[in-house]
PDB file of C-alpha atoms in Angstrom:
ATOM      1  CA  MET A  22      -8.801  25.300 -55.751  1.00 46.00           C
ATOM      2  CA  PRO A  23      -9.513  22.949 -52.841  1.00 49.00           C
ATOM      3  CA  LYS A  24      -6.879  22.926 -50.145  1.00 50.00           C
ATOM      4  CA  SER A  25      -4.553  19.972 -50.131  1.00 47.00           C
ATOM      5  CA  HIS A  26      -4.368  17.819 -47.011  1.00 45.00           C
ATOM      6  CA  THR A  27      -1.349  15.957 -45.707  1.00 47.00           C
ATOM      7  CA  PRO A  28      -2.171  12.298 -45.142  1.00 46.00           C
ATOM      8  CA  GLY A  29      -2.408  11.354 -41.476  1.00 51.00           C
ATOM      9  CA  VAL A  30      -0.734   7.955 -41.862  1.00 68.00           C
ATOM     10  CA  PRO A  31       2.741   8.971 -40.541  1.00 78.00           C
ATOM     11  CA  LYS A  32       1.161  10.553 -37.441  1.00 84.00           C
ATOM     12  CA  LEU A  33      -0.941   7.445 -36.834  1.00 86.00           C
ATOM     13  CA  LEU A  34       2.127   5.227 -37.166  1.00 86.00           C
ATOM     14  CA  ARG A  35       3.959   7.341 -34.600  1.00 88.00           C
ATOM     15  CA  VAL A  36       1.080   6.949 -32.167  1.00 90.00           C
ATOM     16  CA  LEU A  37       0.952   3.179 -32.709  1.00 90.00           C
ATOM     17  CA  ASN A  38       4.723   2.878 -32.324  1.00 89.00           C
ATOM     18  CA  ASP A  39       4.678   4.910 -29.109  1.00 92.00           C
ATOM     19  CA  GLN A  40       1.874   2.755 -27.707  1.00 93.00           C
ATOM     20  CA  ALA A  41       3.692  -0.461 -28.599  1.00 92.00           C
ATOM     21  CA  ALA A  42       6.927   0.670 -26.938  1.00 93.00           C
ATOM     22  CA  LEU A  43       5.160   1.937 -23.820  1.00 94.00           C
ATOM     23  CA  LYS A  44       3.290  -1.342 -23.492  1.00 93.00           C
ATOM     24  CA  LEU A  45       6.565  -3.266 -23.618  1.00 94.00           C
ATOM     25  CA  LEU A  46       8.084  -1.051 -20.932  1.00 95.00           C
ATOM     26  CA  LEU A  47       5.028  -1.433 -18.690  1.00 94.00           C
ATOM     27  CA  GLU A  48       4.836  -5.205 -19.109  1.00 90.00           C
ATOM     28  CA  ASP A  49       8.519  -6.177 -19.234  1.00 92.00           C
ATOM     29  CA  GLY A  50      10.367  -3.402 -17.437  1.00 93.00           C
ATOM     30  CA  PRO A  51      13.390  -1.269 -18.434  1.00 94.00           C
ATOM     31  CA  GLN A  52      14.842  -1.723 -21.927  1.00 93.00           C
ATOM     32  CA  THR A  53      17.305  -0.007 -24.227  1.00 93.00           C
ATOM     33  CA  ARG A  54      16.402   1.700 -27.490  1.00 92.00           C
ATOM     34  CA  ALA A  55      18.055  -1.142 -29.386  1.00 91.00           C
ATOM     35  CA  GLN A  56      15.920  -3.717 -27.560  1.00 92.00           C
ATOM     36  CA  LEU A  57      12.751  -1.753 -28.252  1.00 92.00           C
ATOM     37  CA  ALA A  58      13.726  -1.334 -31.910  1.00 92.00           C
ATOM     38  CA  GLU A  59      14.240  -5.076 -32.262  1.00 92.00           C
ATOM     39  CA  ARG A  60      11.049  -6.063 -30.477  1.00 92.00           C
ATOM     40  CA  THR A  61       8.885  -3.595 -32.411  1.00 88.00           C
ATOM     41  CA  SER A  62      10.651  -4.124 -35.777  1.00 89.00           C
ATOM     42  CA  MET A  63      11.650  -0.461 -35.978  1.00 88.00           C
ATOM     43  CA  SER A  64      14.907   1.075 -37.110  1.00 89.00           C
ATOM     44  CA  LYS A  65      17.203   2.410 -34.396  1.00 88.00           C
ATOM     45  CA  VAL A  66      16.597   5.947 -35.664  1.00 91.00           C
ATOM     46  CA  THR A  67      12.824   5.515 -35.392  1.00 90.00           C
ATOM     47  CA  ALA A  68      13.206   4.009 -31.910  1.00 90.00           C
ATOM     48  CA  SER A  69      15.346   6.970 -30.807  1.00 91.00           C
ATOM     49  CA  GLN A  70      12.755   9.458 -32.077  1.00 92.00           C
ATOM     50  CA  MET A  71      10.035   7.486 -30.340  1.00 92.00           C
ATOM     51  CA  MET A  72      11.824   7.576 -26.971  1.00 93.00           C
ATOM     52  CA  GLU A  73      12.404  11.314 -27.335  1.00 94.00           C
ATOM     53  CA  ARG A  74       8.656  11.830 -27.813  1.00 94.00           C
ATOM     54  CA  LEU A  75       7.783   9.685 -24.797  1.00 95.00           C
ATOM     55  CA  GLN A  76      10.380  11.446 -22.651  1.00 95.00           C
ATOM     56  CA  THR A  77       9.072  14.865 -23.707  1.00 95.00           C
ATOM     57  CA  ARG A  78       5.582  13.848 -22.581  1.00 95.00           C
ATOM     58  CA  GLY A  79       6.927  12.635 -19.237  1.00 95.00           C
ATOM     59  CA  LEU A  80       5.914   9.023 -19.873  1.00 96.00           C
ATOM     60  CA  VAL A  81       9.382   7.454 -19.757  1.00 96.00           C
ATOM     61  CA  GLU A  82      12.719   8.222 -18.144  1.00 96.00           C
ATOM     62  CA  VAL A  83      16.278   6.927 -18.124  1.00 95.00           C
ATOM     63  CA  VAL A  84      16.799   4.678 -15.096  1.00 94.00           C
ATOM     64  CA  GLY A  85      20.280   3.313 -15.742  1.00 92.00           C
ATOM     65  CA  SER A  86      22.545   1.901 -18.413  1.00 89.00           C
ATOM     66  CA  LYS A  87      23.450  -1.446 -19.908  1.00 85.00           C
ATOM     67  CA  SER A  88      26.727  -2.593 -21.365  1.00 80.00           C
ATOM     68  CA  GLY A  89      26.441  -3.697 -24.968  1.00 65.00           C
ATOM     69  CA  GLY A  90      30.077  -4.570 -25.648  1.00 64.00           C
ATOM     70  CA  ARG A  91      32.176  -2.028 -27.514  1.00 69.00           C
ATOM     71  CA  GLY A  92      31.289   1.620 -27.285  1.00 67.00           C
ATOM     72  CA  PRO A  93      29.396   3.556 -24.602  1.00 81.00           C
ATOM     73  CA  ASN A  94      26.779   1.884 -22.436  1.00 85.00           C
ATOM     74  CA  ALA A  95      23.204   2.057 -23.699  1.00 89.00           C
ATOM     75  CA  SER A  96      20.602   3.979 -21.688  1.00 92.00           C
ATOM     76  CA  LEU A  97      17.857   1.941 -20.037  1.00 94.00           C
ATOM     77  CA  TYR A  98      14.381   3.415 -20.331  1.00 96.00           C
ATOM     78  CA  ALA A  99      11.400   2.736 -18.070  1.00 96.00           C
ATOM     79  CA  ALA A 100       7.863   4.042 -17.645  1.00 96.00           C
ATOM     80  CA  VAL A 101       7.568   6.852 -15.093  1.00 97.00           C
ATOM     81  CA  PRO A 102       5.573   5.418 -12.156  1.00 97.00           C
ATOM     82  CA  THR A 103       4.320   8.830 -11.024  1.00 97.00           C
ATOM     83  CA  PHE A 104       2.980   9.884 -14.435  1.00 96.00           C
ATOM     84  CA  THR A 105      -0.567   9.062 -13.308  1.00 96.00           C
ATOM     85  CA  TYR A 106      -2.469   6.959 -10.796  1.00 98.00           C
ATOM     86  CA  VAL A 107      -5.650   4.889 -10.824  1.00 97.00           C
ATOM     87  CA  VAL A 108      -7.986   3.714  -8.071  1.00 98.00           C
ATOM     88  CA  GLY A 109      -9.858   0.422  -8.086  1.00 97.00           C
ATOM     89  CA  VAL A 110     -12.793  -0.119  -5.731  1.00 96.00           C
ATOM     90  CA  GLU A 111     -14.132  -3.557  -4.806  1.00 94.00           C
ATOM     91  CA  VAL A 112     -17.735  -3.146  -3.676  1.00 90.00           C
ATOM     92  CA  GLY A 113     -19.364  -5.654  -1.353  1.00 86.00           C
ATOM     93  CA  PRO A 114     -22.446  -5.765   0.898  1.00 84.00           C
ATOM     94  CA  VAL A 115     -20.332  -5.824   4.084  1.00 88.00           C
ATOM     95  CA  THR A 116     -17.031  -4.162   3.229  1.00 92.00           C
ATOM     96  CA  THR A 117     -15.726  -2.025   0.404  1.00 94.00           C
ATOM     97  CA  LYS A 118     -12.013  -1.974  -0.438  1.00 96.00           C
ATOM     98  CA  GLY A 119      -9.945   0.475  -2.438  1.00 97.00           C
ATOM     99  CA  ALA A 120      -6.481   0.261  -3.956  1.00 98.00           C
ATOM    100  CA  CYS A 121      -4.466   3.055  -5.547  1.00 98.00           C
ATOM    101  CA  ALA A 122      -1.891   2.009  -8.163  1.00 98.00           C
ATOM    102  CA  ASP A 123       0.749   3.980 -10.000  1.00 97.00           C
ATOM    103  CA  PHE A 124       1.320   4.069 -13.758  1.00 96.00           C
ATOM    104  CA  THR A 125       3.253   0.786 -13.683  1.00 95.00           C
ATOM    105  CA  GLY A 126       0.459  -1.033 -11.837  1.00 93.00           C
ATOM    106  CA  ARG A 127       2.198  -1.148  -8.463  1.00 95.00           C
ATOM    107  CA  ILE A 128      -0.256  -0.731  -5.576  1.00 97.00           C
ATOM    108  CA  VAL A 129       0.845   2.206  -3.432  1.00 98.00           C
ATOM    109  CA  GLY A 130      -2.214   2.802  -1.249  1.00 98.00           C
ATOM    110  CA  ARG A 131      -5.058   0.780   0.236  1.00 98.00           C
ATOM    111  CA  ALA A 132      -8.250   1.367   2.210  1.00 97.00           C
ATOM    112  CA  GLU A 133     -11.110  -0.724   3.582  1.00 96.00           C
ATOM    113  CA  ILE A 134     -14.315   0.388   5.263  1.00 94.00           C
ATOM    114  CA  ASP A 135     -17.348  -1.308   6.794  1.00 92.00           C
ATOM    115  CA  VAL A 136     -20.445  -0.469   4.736  1.00 85.00           C
ATOM    116  CA  GLU A 137     -23.024  -2.956   5.998  1.00 79.00           C
ATOM    117  CA  GLY A 138     -26.407  -1.234   6.075  1.00 76.00           C
ATOM    118  CA  SER A 139     -25.147   1.903   4.283  1.00 80.00           C
ATOM    119  CA  THR A 140     -27.691   3.585   2.011  1.00 83.00           C
ATOM    120  CA  ASP A 141     -25.356   6.210   0.537  1.00 89.00           C
ATOM    121  CA  PRO A 142     -23.139   4.606  -2.139  1.00 90.00           C
ATOM    122  CA  VAL A 143     -21.642   7.944  -3.199  1.00 91.00           C
ATOM    123  CA  ALA A 144     -20.389   8.566   0.350  1.00 92.00           C
ATOM    124  CA  VAL A 145     -18.986   5.020   0.498  1.00 92.00           C
ATOM    125  CA  VAL A 146     -17.025   5.439  -2.740  1.00 93.00           C
ATOM    126  CA  ARG A 147     -15.872   8.940  -1.786  1.00 94.00           C
ATOM    127  CA  ARG A 148     -14.416   7.720   1.501  1.00 95.00           C
ATOM    128  CA  VAL A 149     -12.677   4.597   0.211  1.00 96.00           C
ATOM    129  CA  VAL A 150     -11.201   6.492  -2.765  1.00 97.00           C
ATOM    130  CA  THR A 151      -9.931   9.418  -0.683  1.00 96.00           C
ATOM    131  CA  ASP A 152      -8.581   7.060   2.006  1.00 97.00           C
ATOM    132  CA  SER A 153      -6.644   4.951  -0.523  1.00 98.00           C
ATOM    133  CA  VAL A 154      -5.266   8.070  -2.223  1.00 98.00           C
ATOM    134  CA  ALA A 155      -4.243   9.500   1.156  1.00 98.00           C
ATOM    135  CA  ASP A 156      -2.563   6.196   2.028  1.00 98.00           C
ATOM    136  CA  ALA A 157      -0.588   6.481  -1.217  1.00 98.00           C
ATOM    137  CA  GLY A 158       0.588   9.944  -0.173  1.00 97.00           C
ATOM    138  CA  ILE A 159      -0.495  11.658  -3.384  1.00 97.00           C
ATOM    139  CA  GLU A 160      -2.906  14.409  -4.364  1.00 95.00           C
ATOM    140  CA  MET A 161      -6.302  13.521  -5.792  1.00 95.00           C
ATOM    141  CA  ALA A 162      -5.414  15.567  -8.872  1.00 95.00           C
ATOM    142  CA  LYS A 163      -2.860  12.892  -9.837  1.00 96.00           C
ATOM    143  CA  VAL A 164      -5.588  10.235 -10.183  1.00 97.00           C
ATOM    144  CA  GLY A 165      -6.593   9.728 -13.797  1.00 96.00           C
ATOM    145  CA  ARG A 166      -9.197   6.973 -13.494  1.00 96.00           C
ATOM    146  CA  ILE A 167     -11.491   5.315 -10.941  1.00 97.00           C
ATOM    147  CA  THR A 168     -13.085   1.919 -11.574  1.00 96.00           C
ATOM    148  CA  LEU A 169     -15.665   0.178  -9.422  1.00 95.00           C
ATOM    149  CA  GLY A 170     -16.067  -3.585  -9.432  1.00 93.00           C
ATOM    150  CA  THR A 171     -19.539  -4.547  -8.211  1.00 89.00           C
ATOM    151  CA  PRO A 172     -21.703  -7.647  -8.219  1.00 86.00           C
ATOM    152  CA  GLY A 173     -24.753  -7.568 -10.435  1.00 82.00           C
ATOM    153  CA  VAL A 174     -25.612  -6.637 -14.004  1.00 85.00           C
ATOM    154  CA  ILE A 175     -24.079  -3.526 -15.556  1.00 87.00           C
ATOM    155  CA  ASP A 176     -26.146  -1.861 -18.282  1.00 85.00           C
ATOM    156  CA  PRO A 177     -23.843  -1.760 -21.341  1.00 82.00           C
ATOM    157  CA  ALA A 178     -25.640   1.311 -22.721  1.00 82.00           C
ATOM    158  CA  SER A 179     -25.422   3.571 -19.654  1.00 83.00           C
ATOM    159  CA  GLY A 180     -22.575   1.948 -17.716  1.00 85.00           C
ATOM    160  CA  ASP A 181     -24.799   1.952 -14.634  1.00 84.00           C
ATOM    161  CA  ILE A 182     -25.711  -0.870 -12.264  1.00 84.00           C
ATOM    162  CA  GLY A 183     -28.892  -2.295 -13.732  1.00 78.00           C
ATOM    163  CA  PHE A 184     -29.519  -4.941 -11.089  1.00 75.00           C
ATOM    164  CA  SER A 185     -27.736  -6.188  -7.960  1.00 78.00           C
ATOM    165  CA  TRP A 186     -29.619  -8.369  -5.496  1.00 74.00           C
ATOM    166  CA  ASN A 187     -27.294  -7.764  -2.531  1.00 76.00           C
ATOM    167  CA  LEU A 188     -26.684  -4.035  -3.096  1.00 80.00           C
ATOM    168  CA  PRO A 189     -30.195  -2.518  -3.077  1.00 75.00           C
ATOM    169  CA  ALA A 190     -28.915   1.040  -2.574  1.00 77.00           C
ATOM    170  CA  TRP A 191     -26.565   0.835  -5.572  1.00 79.00           C
ATOM    171  CA  HIS A 192     -28.838   1.745  -8.439  1.00 78.00           C
ATOM    172  CA  ARG A 193     -29.180   3.466 -11.791  1.00 78.00           C
ATOM    173  CA  GLY A 194     -27.896   7.013 -11.824  1.00 85.00           C
ATOM    174  CA  LEU A 195     -24.946   6.162  -9.570  1.00 88.00           C
ATOM    175  CA  ARG A 196     -22.343   6.477 -12.321  1.00 90.00           C
ATOM    176  CA  THR A 197     -23.569   9.980 -13.193  1.00 91.00           C
ATOM    177  CA  ALA A 198     -23.526  10.981  -9.519  1.00 91.00           C
ATOM    178  CA  LEU A 199     -19.977   9.659  -9.101  1.00 92.00           C
ATOM    179  CA  ASN A 200     -18.741  11.485 -12.201  1.00 92.00           C
ATOM    180  CA  GLU A 201     -20.165  14.674 -10.721  1.00 92.00           C
ATOM    181  CA  GLU A 202     -18.362  13.914  -7.453  1.00 91.00           C
ATOM    182  CA  PHE A 203     -14.934  13.142  -8.910  1.00 93.00           C
ATOM    183  CA  ALA A 204     -12.829  14.923 -11.537  1.00 91.00           C
ATOM    184  CA  PRO A 205     -11.309  11.699 -12.974  1.00 91.00           C
ATOM    185  CA  ALA A 206     -13.651   9.531 -15.022  1.00 92.00           C
ATOM    186  CA  VAL A 207     -15.495   6.834 -13.058  1.00 94.00           C
ATOM    187  CA  ALA A 208     -16.405   3.490 -14.611  1.00 94.00           C
ATOM    188  CA  ILE A 209     -18.470   0.651 -13.154  1.00 93.00           C
ATOM    189  CA  GLU A 210     -17.907  -2.959 -14.203  1.00 92.00           C
ATOM    190  CA  ASN A 211     -19.145  -6.323 -12.994  1.00 90.00           C
ATOM    191  CA  ASP A 212     -16.639  -7.777 -10.532  1.00 90.00           C
ATOM    192  CA  VAL A 213     -16.512 -11.178 -12.256  1.00 90.00           C
ATOM    193  CA  ASN A 214     -15.846  -9.505 -15.609  1.00 91.00           C
ATOM    194  CA  LEU A 215     -12.920  -7.609 -14.093  1.00 91.00           C
ATOM    195  CA  ALA A 216     -11.521 -10.826 -12.610  1.00 90.00           C
ATOM    196  CA  THR A 217     -11.876 -12.453 -16.035  1.00 90.00           C
ATOM    197  CA  ILE A 218      -9.876  -9.698 -17.736  1.00 88.00           C
ATOM    198  CA  ALA A 219      -7.163 -10.005 -15.065  1.00 89.00           C
ATOM    199  CA  GLU A 220      -7.054 -13.761 -15.605  1.00 90.00           C
ATOM    200  CA  GLN A 221      -6.638 -13.235 -19.340  1.00 89.00           C
ATOM    201  CA  ARG A 222      -3.837 -10.684 -18.995  1.00 83.00           C
ATOM    202  CA  SER A 223      -1.761 -12.093 -16.161  1.00 82.00           C
ATOM    203  CA  GLY A 224      -3.402 -15.233 -14.802  1.00 85.00           C
ATOM    204  CA  GLY A 225      -3.912 -18.838 -15.729  1.00 83.00           C
ATOM    205  CA  ALA A 226      -5.691 -18.027 -18.995  1.00 85.00           C
ATOM    206  CA  GLY A 227      -2.334 -16.888 -20.359  1.00 80.00           C
ATOM    207  CA  GLY A 228      -3.682 -14.618 -23.086  1.00 74.00           C
ATOM    208  CA  ALA A 229      -6.223 -17.181 -24.358  1.00 85.00           C
ATOM    209  CA  SER A 230      -8.625 -15.698 -26.906  1.00 89.00           C
ATOM    210  CA  ASP A 231     -11.640 -17.832 -25.921  1.00 90.00           C
ATOM    211  CA  PHE A 232     -12.409 -19.069 -22.415  1.00 90.00           C
ATOM    212  CA  VAL A 233     -14.930 -19.003 -19.575  1.00 89.00           C
ATOM    213  CA  TYR A 234     -14.000 -17.961 -16.037  1.00 89.00           C
ATOM    214  CA  ALA A 235     -16.149 -19.355 -13.204  1.00 88.00           C
ATOM    215  CA  TRP A 236     -16.608 -17.389  -9.966  1.00 84.00           C
ATOM    216  CA  PHE A 237     -18.204 -19.101  -6.969  1.00 79.00           C
ATOM    217  CA  GLY A 238     -19.415 -16.706  -4.271  1.00 71.00           C
ATOM    218  CA  GLY A 239     -22.925 -15.688  -3.212  1.00 66.00           C
ATOM    219  CA  GLY A 240     -23.945 -17.280  -6.501  1.00 71.00           C
ATOM    220  CA  LEU A 241     -22.275 -18.540  -9.652  1.00 76.00           C
ATOM    221  CA  GLY A 242     -20.887 -15.942 -12.037  1.00 81.00           C
ATOM    222  CA  LEU A 243     -19.221 -16.572 -15.368  1.00 85.00           C
ATOM    223  CA  GLY A 244     -16.926 -14.257 -17.264  1.00 88.00           C
ATOM    224  CA  VAL A 245     -16.800 -14.916 -21.008  1.00 89.00           C
ATOM    225  CA  ILE A 246     -13.934 -14.032 -23.364  1.00 88.00           C
ATOM    226  CA  LEU A 247     -14.663 -14.489 -27.072  1.00 90.00           C
ATOM    227  CA  ASN A 248     -12.228 -13.628 -29.860  1.00 90.00           C
ATOM    228  CA  GLY A 249      -9.957 -11.980 -27.327  1.00 88.00           C
ATOM    229  CA  GLY A 250     -12.595  -9.589 -25.945  1.00 89.00           C
ATOM    230  CA  LEU A 251     -14.995  -9.541 -23.022  1.00 88.00           C
ATOM    231  CA  TYR A 252     -18.493 -10.659 -23.989  1.00 87.00           C
ATOM    232  CA  ARG A 253     -21.229  -8.852 -22.036  1.00 83.00           C
ATOM    233  CA  GLY A 254     -24.355  -9.717 -23.993  1.00 78.00           C
ATOM    234  CA  ALA A 255     -27.057  -7.354 -25.225  1.00 73.00           C
ATOM    235  CA  SER A 256     -28.241  -6.463 -21.707  1.00 73.00           C
ATOM    236  CA  GLY A 257     -24.942  -6.927 -19.875  1.00 74.00           C
ATOM    237  CA  ALA A 258     -26.110 -10.173 -18.255  1.00 75.00           C
ATOM    238  CA  ALA A 259     -23.904 -12.618 -20.170  1.00 76.00           C
ATOM    239  CA  GLY A 260     -22.539 -15.170 -17.719  1.00 67.00           C
ATOM    240  CA  ARG A 261     -24.731 -14.067 -14.852  1.00 63.00           C
ATOM    241  CA  SER A 262     -26.231 -17.215 -13.336  1.00 55.00           C
ATOM    242  CA  ALA A 263     -29.825 -17.848 -12.362  1.00 46.00           C
ATOM    243  CA  SER A 264     -28.536 -19.374  -9.120  1.00 43.00           C
ATOM    244  CA  CYS A 265     -28.316 -15.963  -7.448  1.00 47.00           C
ATOM    245  CA  ARG A 266     -30.317 -15.629  -4.245  1.00 49.00           C
ATOM    246  CA  CYS A 267     -33.256 -13.566  -5.386  1.00 46.00           C
ATOM    247  CA  PRO A 268     -36.895 -14.211  -6.334  1.00 46.00           C
ATOM    248  CA  ALA A 269     -37.131 -15.764  -9.775  1.00 43.00           C
ATOM    249  CA  ALA A 270     -39.583 -13.102 -10.868  1.00 44.00           C
ATOM    250  CA  THR A 271     -37.072 -10.302 -10.258  1.00 46.00           C
ATOM    251  CA  CYS A 272     -33.858 -11.984 -11.402  1.00 47.00           C
ATOM    252  CA  PRO A 273     -32.723 -11.044 -14.910  1.00 48.00           C
ATOM    253  CA  PRO A 274     -32.352 -14.160 -17.068  1.00 47.00           C
ATOM    254  CA  ALA A 275     -28.814 -15.303 -17.743  1.00 47.00           C
ATOM    255  CA  GLU A 276     -27.636 -14.761 -21.309  1.00 49.00           C
ATOM    256  CA  SER A 277     -25.884 -17.486 -23.254  1.00 44.00           C
TER     257      SER A 277
END
């Protein structure tokens, strides 16, 4: 007889519930189990089990209490800031900046270096990442993700820089080299696209599902959000303007 299998739906629901509660704690700060139950449409029992799971994994902790009228005060839960850290790197032709943030998004370390004329992008990223982590006073092992924001076109298939007129040394193969250099995963994204996502989540776009973000710098860049998601185009050049300062023959055409 074939072995019977237990449906995975309850496990999936637990994962989705945990994610929903953690998102609320990260976005809105400390809350009680009753508040989380109400906001996620869960029963109080389910909310209690959920918080126990998150506490066991070290994702949340009790940070205080709140009076709810009669009976004992309710515990206030919050995301643990030190659970993990991320590093963001802003790449430019003259300077490169790094910022280390904790699990709640609070910036705890910064670094900036002069890179004008540098031909070794791996060394540039290594220094700004390690300097920002050192400024945060943490070990590199606590960093769970590194993201680079660079001008130019990012190949959606490889995740590499496909073309950047003002960063000639930053080329294909860089993402692979960086992932060999660092233990945490390294991602590269167009700087305007990253600004667009930030605008959608916490800026003037206010969670809009369809909008265009215009960036005026060395050229004109456009970030495009369609149906709530970032639109990159087939070659990653969606929103990249033909007004960039490079020979027309070598500029990738902008995608509409």
